[in-house]
Amino acid sequence: MRTLSPTSYLISALALALAVCVAALQANVPSSAIIVAKDDSGNFTTLQAAVNSVKQPNTNEVIIYVKAGIYTEQVSIKSNFINIRITNNLDAKTWQVQNPVSTGASAESGTVKVRGDFFKVFDITFDFIWGQGRAIFQNSEFHVGRRPNGSTGNGYVTANGNNGASHKASWFLMLDSSISADRGMNALLGRAWGSIAAGTWQGV
Ligand SMILES: *[C@@H]1O[C@H](CO)[C@@H](O)[C@H](O)[C@H]1NC(C)=O
Ligand SMILES: *[C@@H]1O[C@H](CO)[C@@H](O)[C@H](O)[C@H]1NC(C)=O
């Protein structure tokens, strides 16, 4: 999955339907990359610690390589030009961020909250796509899964926000991807959040 945002957006874990994005891109790890590994074999054991280590203001792209594993943390990315990607991991599903926070306002419950510009991410799994800003999701796999408590019912795969007054342009583009759902789950592709929210599905 790749996201780009010249303004700001949030990728949030709302307790609605779970929309999981997985992509299978491959990239090389440059020697300057910051390595995150749960087993302490890298520079940091959490993604947040790696993000925090990037000096601000940052004008060069920084690559954070995350080794496979399930990371239970809430990640807040405020920096610009951060490039997070996962490599050497053909099974992208083994890399996942899980949110320890399941309640609260949408902006607080996000698993990975991105407020910096030019954020890109490859090959990771998120659980809901919500926010204001511009983002492209390409070569991704969207999946509407059952809720942890097993309940079915309507949900939303994405929720773009744009109210015009405070955000000049905000949209999500889902490109060249696939979508599936667990049996019994129903989901709408988008939930408009604000008066001029936009979501476009192309080649999905
Ligand atoms: C299951 O969780 C959803 C939120 O994810 C909630 O709306 C629903 O009421 C819950 N159902 C039960 C039976 O607890
Ligand atoms: C990460 O750890 C490696 C190995 O100890 C080290 O060579 C490298 O400088 C570290 N990178 C950063 C950005 O701290």
PDB file of C-alpha atoms and ligand atoms in Angstrom:
ATOM      1  CA  MET A   1       0.000   0.000   0.000  1.00  0.00           C
ATOM      2  CA  ARG A   2       1.289   3.445  -0.742  1.00  0.00           C
ATOM      3  CA  THR A   3      -0.100   6.683   0.517  1.00  0.00           C
ATOM      4  CA  LEU A   4       0.855  10.200  -0.427  1.00  0.00           C
ATOM      5  CA  SER A   5      -0.306  13.283   1.294  1.00  0.00           C
ATOM      6  CA  PRO A   6       0.608  16.874   0.524  1.00  0.00           C
ATOM      7  CA  THR A   7      -1.619  18.015   3.322  1.00  0.00           C
ATOM      8  CA  SER A   8      -2.475  15.881   6.259  1.00  0.00           C
ATOM      9  CA  TYR A   9      -4.494  12.797   6.811  1.00  0.00           C
ATOM     10  CA  LEU A  10      -5.114  10.161   9.318  1.00  0.00           C
ATOM     11  CA  ILE A  11      -5.266   6.464   8.966  1.00  0.00           C
ATOM     12  CA  SER A  12      -7.437   5.463  11.779  1.00  0.00           C
ATOM     13  CA  ALA A  13      -8.734   2.366  13.437  1.00  0.00           C
ATOM     14  CA  LEU A  14     -12.379   3.067  13.920  1.00  0.00           C
ATOM     15  CA  ALA A  15     -14.466   0.358  15.485  1.00  0.00           C
ATOM     16  CA  LEU A  16     -16.530  -0.034  12.336  1.00  0.00           C
ATOM     17  CA  ALA A  17     -15.809  -2.659   9.744  1.00  0.00           C
ATOM     18  CA  LEU A  18     -12.198  -3.558   9.427  1.00  0.00           C
ATOM     19  CA  ALA A  19     -10.761  -2.640   6.072  1.00  0.00           C
ATOM     20  CA  VAL A  20      -7.356  -4.153   5.724  1.00  0.00           C
ATOM     21  CA  CYS A  21      -4.904  -3.126   3.076  1.00  0.00           C
ATOM     22  CA  VAL A  22      -2.036  -5.334   2.121  1.00  0.00           C
ATOM     23  CA  ALA A  23       0.298  -4.792  -0.735  1.00  0.00           C
ATOM     24  CA  ALA A  24       3.036  -6.961  -2.046  1.00  0.00           C
ATOM     25  CA  LEU A  25       5.682  -4.534  -3.185  1.00  0.00           C
ATOM     26  CA  GLN A  26       9.313  -5.265  -2.854  1.00  0.00           C
ATOM     27  CA  ALA A  27      12.051  -2.789  -2.169  1.00  0.00           C
ATOM     28  CA  ASN A  28      15.696  -2.801  -1.201  1.00  0.00           C
ATOM     29  CA  VAL A  29      16.896  -1.661   2.176  1.00  0.00           C
ATOM     30  CA  PRO A  30      19.484   1.107   1.836  1.00  0.00           C
ATOM     31  CA  SER A  31      22.324   1.195   4.353  1.00  0.00           C
ATOM     32  CA  SER A  32      21.033   4.464   5.783  1.00  0.00           C
ATOM     33  CA  ALA A  33      17.673   2.933   6.662  1.00  0.00           C
ATOM     34  CA  ILE A  34      16.500   2.887  10.234  1.00  0.00           C
ATOM     35  CA  ILE A  35      15.674  -0.678  11.201  1.00  0.00           C
ATOM     36  CA  VAL A  36      12.783  -1.523  13.494  1.00  0.00           C
ATOM     37  CA  ALA A  37      12.798  -5.048  14.907  1.00  0.00           C
ATOM     38  CA  LYS A  38      10.834  -6.473  17.777  1.00  0.00           C
ATOM     39  CA  ASP A  39      13.679  -8.828  18.690  1.00  0.00           C
ATOM     40  CA  ASP A  40      16.101  -5.935  19.260  1.00  0.00           C
ATOM     41  CA  SER A  41      18.168  -6.836  16.182  1.00  0.00           C
ATOM     42  CA  GLY A  42      17.621  -3.380  14.685  1.00  0.00           C
ATOM     43  CA  ASN A  43      17.949   0.229  15.770  1.00  0.00           C
ATOM     44  CA  PHE A  44      14.607   0.395  17.552  1.00  0.00           C
ATOM     45  CA  THR A  45      11.982  -2.035  18.791  1.00  0.00           C
ATOM     46  CA  THR A  46       8.992   0.212  18.027  1.00  0.00           C
ATOM     47  CA  LEU A  47       8.004   2.173  14.978  1.00  0.00           C
ATOM     48  CA  GLN A  48       7.238   5.210  17.099  1.00  0.00           C
ATOM     49  CA  ALA A  49      10.765   5.300  18.498  1.00  0.00           C
ATOM     50  CA  ALA A  50      12.148   5.161  14.961  1.00  0.00           C
ATOM     51  CA  VAL A  51       9.848   7.966  13.819  1.00  0.00           C
ATOM     52  CA  ASN A  52      10.815  10.067  16.826  1.00  0.00           C
ATOM     53  CA  SER A  53      14.497   9.662  15.992  1.00  0.00           C
ATOM     54  CA  VAL A  54      14.143  11.574  12.731  1.00  0.00           C
ATOM     55  CA  LYS A  55      15.478  15.064  13.279  1.00  0.00           C
ATOM     56  CA  GLN A  56      13.144  17.878  12.346  1.00  0.00           C
ATOM     57  CA  PRO A  57      12.833  19.688  10.078  1.00  0.00           C
ATOM     58  CA  ASN A  58      13.634  16.830   7.752  1.00  0.00           C
ATOM     59  CA  THR A  59      13.994  17.520   4.047  1.00  0.00           C
ATOM     60  CA  ASN A  60      15.514  14.246   2.850  1.00  0.00           C
ATOM     61  CA  GLU A  61      13.479  11.133   2.554  1.00  0.00           C
ATOM     62  CA  VAL A  62      14.098   8.793   5.462  1.00  0.00           C
ATOM     63  CA  ILE A  63      13.479   5.096   5.080  1.00  0.00           C
ATOM     64  CA  ILE A  64      12.321   3.109   8.038  1.00  0.00           C
ATOM     65  CA  TYR A  65      12.489  -0.611   7.466  1.00  0.00           C
ATOM     66  CA  VAL A  66      10.251  -2.632   9.710  1.00  0.00           C
ATOM     67  CA  LYS A  67      11.013  -6.292  10.200  1.00  0.00           C
ATOM     68  CA  ALA A  68       8.084  -8.678  10.167  1.00  0.00           C
ATOM     69  CA  GLY A  69       6.023  -8.948  13.293  1.00  0.00           C
ATOM     70  CA  ILE A  70       2.912  -7.691  14.980  1.00  0.00           C
ATOM     71  CA  TYR A  71       3.558  -4.327  16.567  1.00  0.00           C
ATOM     72  CA  THR A  72       1.046  -3.339  19.196  1.00  0.00           C
ATOM     73  CA  GLU A  73       1.422   0.392  19.319  1.00  0.00           C
ATOM     74  CA  GLN A  74      -0.221   3.575  18.266  1.00  0.00           C
ATOM     75  CA  VAL A  75       2.003   5.432  15.847  1.00  0.00           C
ATOM     76  CA  SER A  76       1.888   9.164  15.327  1.00  0.00           C
ATOM     77  CA  ILE A  77       3.810  10.570  12.384  1.00  0.00           C
ATOM     78  CA  LYS A  78       4.085  14.323  12.374  1.00  0.00           C
ATOM     79  CA  SER A  79       7.240  14.599  10.326  1.00  0.00           C
ATOM     80  CA  ASN A  80       7.671  15.398   6.710  1.00  0.00           C
ATOM     81  CA  PHE A  81       9.408  13.206   4.157  1.00  0.00           C
ATOM     82  CA  ILE A  82       9.207   9.984   6.051  1.00  0.00           C
ATOM     83  CA  ASN A  83       9.207   6.884   3.946  1.00  0.00           C
ATOM     84  CA  ILE A  84       8.246   3.728   5.729  1.00  0.00           C
ATOM     85  CA  ARG A  85       8.537   0.518   3.845  1.00  0.00           C
ATOM     86  CA  ILE A  86       8.869  -3.105   4.505  1.00  0.00           C
ATOM     87  CA  THR A  87      11.122  -5.391   2.549  1.00  0.00           C
ATOM     88  CA  ASN A  88      12.494  -8.922   2.579  1.00  0.00           C
ATOM     89  CA  ASN A  89       9.061  -9.986   3.609  1.00  0.00           C
ATOM     90  CA  LEU A  90       7.108 -11.760   0.953  1.00  0.00           C
ATOM     91  CA  ASP A  91       4.241 -12.414   3.347  1.00  0.00           C
ATOM     92  CA  ALA A  92       3.208  -8.861   4.082  1.00  0.00           C
ATOM     93  CA  LYS A  93       0.523 -10.053   6.426  1.00  0.00           C
ATOM     94  CA  THR A  94       3.126 -10.869   9.027  1.00  0.00           C
ATOM     95  CA  TRP A  95       3.728  -7.161   9.421  1.00  0.00           C
ATOM     96  CA  GLN A  96       0.929  -5.442  11.165  1.00  0.00           C
ATOM     97  CA  VAL A  97       0.316  -2.596  13.537  1.00  0.00           C
ATOM     98  CA  GLN A  98      -2.363  -3.291  16.086  1.00  0.00           C
ATOM     99  CA  ASN A  99      -3.907  -0.561  18.099  1.00  0.00           C
ATOM    100  CA  PRO A 100      -3.970  -0.937  21.876  1.00  0.00           C
ATOM    101  CA  VAL A 101      -6.609   1.792  22.005  1.00  0.00           C
ATOM    102  CA  SER A 102     -10.072   0.745  20.875  1.00  0.00           C
ATOM    103  CA  THR A 103     -12.209   3.587  22.090  1.00  0.00           C
ATOM    104  CA  GLY A 104     -12.179   7.337  21.989  1.00  0.00           C
ATOM    105  CA  ALA A 105     -12.640   9.964  19.337  1.00  0.00           C
ATOM    106  CA  SER A 106     -11.716   8.954  15.802  1.00  0.00           C
ATOM    107  CA  ALA A 107      -8.586  11.087  15.768  1.00  0.00           C
ATOM    108  CA  GLU A 108      -7.365   9.504  18.999  1.00  0.00           C
ATOM    109  CA  SER A 109      -8.159   5.899  18.112  1.00  0.00           C
ATOM    110  CA  GLY A 110      -6.070   5.788  14.937  1.00  0.00           C
ATOM    111  CA  THR A 111      -3.527   3.000  14.691  1.00  0.00           C
ATOM    112  CA  VAL A 112      -1.187   4.986  12.458  1.00  0.00           C
ATOM    113  CA  LYS A 113      -1.888   8.696  12.458  1.00  0.00           C
ATOM    114  CA  VAL A 114      -0.140  10.632   9.712  1.00  0.00           C
ATOM    115  CA  ARG A 115      -0.016  14.386   9.822  1.00  0.00           C
ATOM    116  CA  GLY A 116       3.188  14.981   7.904  1.00  0.00           C
ATOM    117  CA  ASP A 117       3.438  15.599   4.209  1.00  0.00           C
ATOM    118  CA  PHE A 118       4.882  13.186   1.639  1.00  0.00           C
ATOM    119  CA  PHE A 119       4.349  10.063   3.639  1.00  0.00           C
ATOM    120  CA  LYS A 120       4.697   6.800   1.764  1.00  0.00           C
ATOM    121  CA  VAL A 121       4.177   3.327   3.042  1.00  0.00           C
ATOM    122  CA  PHE A 122       4.611  -0.039   1.392  1.00  0.00           C
ATOM    123  CA  ASP A 123       3.593  -3.544   2.304  1.00  0.00           C
ATOM    124  CA  ILE A 124       1.918  -3.037   5.618  1.00  0.00           C
ATOM    125  CA  THR A 125      -1.519  -3.798   6.978  1.00  0.00           C
ATOM    126  CA  PHE A 126      -3.776  -1.101   8.359  1.00  0.00           C
ATOM    127  CA  ASP A 127      -7.280  -1.462   9.644  1.00  0.00           C
ATOM    128  CA  PHE A 128      -9.223   1.596   8.624  1.00  0.00           C
ATOM    129  CA  ILE A 129      -8.707   4.515   6.273  1.00  0.00           C
ATOM    130  CA  TRP A 130     -10.048   7.754   7.490  1.00  0.00           C
ATOM    131  CA  GLY A 131      -9.072  11.356   7.450  1.00  0.00           C
ATOM    132  CA  GLN A 132      -8.530  14.638   5.734  1.00  0.00           C
ATOM    133  CA  GLY A 133      -5.875  15.051   3.097  1.00  0.00           C
ATOM    134  CA  ARG A 134      -4.886  13.503  -0.188  1.00  0.00           C
ATOM    135  CA  ALA A 135      -3.858   9.883  -0.371  1.00  0.00           C
ATOM    136  CA  ILE A 136      -3.360   7.256  -3.054  1.00  0.00           C
ATOM    137  CA  PHE A 137      -3.700   3.550  -2.283  1.00  0.00           C
ATOM    138  CA  GLN A 138      -2.193   1.566  -5.117  1.00  0.00           C
ATOM    139  CA  ASN A 139      -1.718  -2.178  -5.693  1.00  0.00           C
ATOM    140  CA  SER A 140      -3.457  -2.742  -2.414  1.00  0.00           C
ATOM    141  CA  GLU A 141      -5.777  -5.392  -1.102  1.00  0.00           C
ATOM    142  CA  PHE A 142      -8.832  -4.118   0.737  1.00  0.00           C
ATOM    143  CA  HIS A 143     -10.578  -6.607   2.934  1.00  0.00           C
ATOM    144  CA  VAL A 144     -13.686  -6.137   5.014  1.00  0.00           C
ATOM    145  CA  GLY A 145     -13.215  -8.475   7.942  1.00  0.00           C
ATOM    146  CA  ARG A 146     -15.442  -9.485  10.767  1.00  0.00           C
ATOM    147  CA  ARG A 147     -15.227  -7.363  13.837  1.00  0.00           C
ATOM    148  CA  PRO A 148     -13.248  -8.829  16.733  1.00  0.00           C
ATOM    149  CA  ASN A 149     -16.517  -9.593  18.527  1.00  0.00           C
ATOM    150  CA  GLY A 150     -17.852 -11.418  15.470  1.00  0.00           C
ATOM    151  CA  SER A 151     -20.712  -9.028  14.748  1.00  0.00           C
ATOM    152  CA  THR A 152     -21.618  -8.318  11.144  1.00  0.00           C
ATOM    153  CA  GLY A 153     -23.515  -5.411   9.657  1.00  0.00           C
ATOM    154  CA  ASN A 154     -22.699  -2.351   7.689  1.00  0.00           C
ATOM    155  CA  GLY A 155     -19.340  -0.741   7.722  1.00  0.00           C
ATOM    156  CA  TYR A 156     -17.215   1.526   5.593  1.00  0.00           C
ATOM    157  CA  VAL A 157     -13.990   0.816   3.800  1.00  0.00           C
ATOM    158  CA  THR A 158     -12.819   4.417   3.647  1.00  0.00           C
ATOM    159  CA  ALA A 159     -13.958   7.720   5.049  1.00  0.00           C
ATOM    160  CA  ASN A 160     -12.482  10.763   3.417  1.00  0.00           C
ATOM    161  CA  GLY A 161     -13.049  14.074   5.076  1.00  0.00           C
ATOM    162  CA  ASN A 162     -13.282  17.447   3.418  1.00  0.00           C
ATOM    163  CA  ASN A 163     -15.420  20.294   4.568  1.00  0.00           C
ATOM    164  CA  GLY A 164     -14.002  22.872   2.203  1.00  0.00           C
ATOM    165  CA  ALA A 165     -13.616  25.539   4.801  1.00  0.00           C
ATOM    166  CA  SER A 166     -10.404  24.279   6.339  1.00  0.00           C
ATOM    167  CA  HIS A 167      -9.135  21.852   3.669  1.00  0.00           C
ATOM    168  CA  LYS A 168      -8.633  23.091   0.145  1.00  0.00           C
ATOM    169  CA  ALA A 169      -8.367  19.638  -1.335  1.00  0.00           C
ATOM    170  CA  SER A 170      -8.878  16.258   0.206  1.00  0.00           C
ATOM    171  CA  TRP A 171      -9.508  12.991  -1.584  1.00  0.00           C
ATOM    172  CA  PHE A 172      -8.616   9.327  -1.584  1.00  0.00           C
ATOM    173  CA  LEU A 173      -7.804   7.420  -4.753  1.00  0.00           C
ATOM    174  CA  MET A 174      -7.892   3.626  -4.651  1.00  0.00           C
ATOM    175  CA  LEU A 175      -6.052   2.444  -7.739  1.00  0.00           C
ATOM    176  CA  ASP A 176      -5.387  -0.942  -9.348  1.00  0.00           C
ATOM    177  CA  SER A 177      -6.309  -2.855  -6.235  1.00  0.00           C
ATOM    178  CA  SER A 178      -8.647  -5.619  -5.137  1.00  0.00           C
ATOM    179  CA  ILE A 179     -11.389  -5.835  -2.558  1.00  0.00           C
ATOM    180  CA  SER A 180     -12.992  -8.716  -0.695  1.00  0.00           C
ATOM    181  CA  ALA A 181     -15.099  -9.325   2.377  1.00  0.00           C
ATOM    182  CA  ASP A 182     -15.697 -11.980   4.973  1.00  0.00           C
ATOM    183  CA  ARG A 183     -19.015 -13.813   4.664  1.00  0.00           C
ATOM    184  CA  GLY A 184     -21.863 -11.795   6.080  1.00  0.00           C
ATOM    185  CA  MET A 185     -20.032  -8.489   6.057  1.00  0.00           C
ATOM    186  CA  ASN A 186     -21.484  -5.545   4.176  1.00  0.00           C
ATOM    187  CA  ALA A 187     -19.536  -2.395   3.599  1.00  0.00           C
ATOM    188  CA  LEU A 188     -19.883   0.789   1.656  1.00  0.00           C
ATOM    189  CA  LEU A 189     -16.805   1.868  -0.279  1.00  0.00           C
ATOM    190  CA  GLY A 190     -16.820   5.306   1.221  1.00  0.00           C
ATOM    191  CA  ARG A 191     -18.399   7.350   3.905  1.00  0.00           C
ATOM    192  CA  ALA A 192     -18.443  11.072   3.220  1.00  0.00           C
ATOM    193  CA  TRP A 193     -17.137  12.976   6.171  1.00  0.00           C
ATOM    194  CA  GLY A 194     -17.848  16.622   5.515  1.00  0.00           C
ATOM    195  CA  SER A 195     -19.614  18.304   2.658  1.00  0.00           C
ATOM    196  CA  ILE A 196     -17.165  17.699  -0.215  1.00  0.00           C
ATOM    197  CA  ALA A 197     -15.372  14.488   0.732  1.00  0.00           C
ATOM    198  CA  ALA A 198     -14.206  12.378  -2.220  1.00  0.00           C
ATOM    199  CA  GLY A 199     -13.203   8.800  -2.863  1.00  0.00           C
ATOM    200  CA  THR A 200     -12.465   7.327  -6.287  1.00  0.00           C
ATOM    201  CA  TRP A 201     -12.091   3.625  -7.013  1.00  0.00           C
ATOM    202  CA  GLN A 202     -10.358   2.909 -10.285  1.00  0.00           C
ATOM    203  CA  GLY A 203      -9.188  -0.446 -11.545  1.00  0.00           C
ATOM    204  CA  VAL A 204     -10.424  -2.194  -8.418  1.00  0.00           C
TER     205      VAL A 204
HETATM  206  C1  LIG B   1     -19.434  -5.524  18.338  1.00  0.00           C
HETATM  207  O1  LIG B   1     -18.602  -4.397  18.131  1.00  0.00           O
HETATM  208  C2  LIG B   1     -19.213  -3.326  17.426  1.00  0.00           C
HETATM  209  C3  LIG B   1     -18.165  -2.264  17.243  1.00  0.00           C
HETATM  210  O2  LIG B   1     -17.070  -2.760  16.605  1.00  0.00           O
HETATM  211  C4  LIG B   1     -20.402  -2.820  18.186  1.00  0.00           C
HETATM  212  O3  LIG B   1     -21.015  -1.787  17.439  1.00  0.00           O
HETATM  213  C5  LIG B   1     -21.373  -3.943  18.410  1.00  0.00           C
HETATM  214  O4  LIG B   1     -22.424  -3.484  19.224  1.00  0.00           O
HETATM  215  C6  LIG B   1     -20.681  -5.114  19.090  1.00  0.00           C
HETATM  216  N1  LIG B   1     -21.622  -6.228  19.162  1.00  0.00           N
HETATM  217  C7  LIG B   1     -21.742  -6.969  20.256  1.00  0.00           C
HETATM  218  C8  LIG B   1     -22.754  -8.094  20.168  1.00  0.00           C
HETATM  219  O5  LIG B   1     -21.085  -6.777  21.262  1.00  0.00           O
HETATM  220  C1  LIG B   2      21.319   1.243  13.011  1.00  0.00           C
HETATM  221  O1  LIG B   2      22.105   0.224  13.569  1.00  0.00           O
HETATM  222  C2  LIG B   2      23.232  -0.119  12.767  1.00  0.00           C
HETATM  223  C3  LIG B   2      23.895  -1.329  13.384  1.00  0.00           C
HETATM  224  O2  LIG B   2      24.188  -1.104  14.743  1.00  0.00           O
HETATM  225  C4  LIG B   2      24.150   1.068  12.681  1.00  0.00           C
HETATM  226  O3  LIG B   2      25.261   0.767  11.850  1.00  0.00           O
HETATM  227  C5  LIG B   2      23.396   2.235  12.072  1.00  0.00           C
HETATM  228  O4  LIG B   2      24.195   3.392  12.088  1.00  0.00           O
HETATM  229  C6  LIG B   2      22.135   2.504  12.852  1.00  0.00           C
HETATM  230  N1  LIG B   2      21.370   3.497  12.121  1.00  0.00           N
HETATM  231  C7  LIG B   2      20.802   4.526  12.709  1.00  0.00           C
HETATM  232  C8  LIG B   2      20.046   5.436  11.801  1.00  0.00           C
HETATM  233  O5  LIG B   2      20.882   4.709  13.910  1.00  0.00           O
END
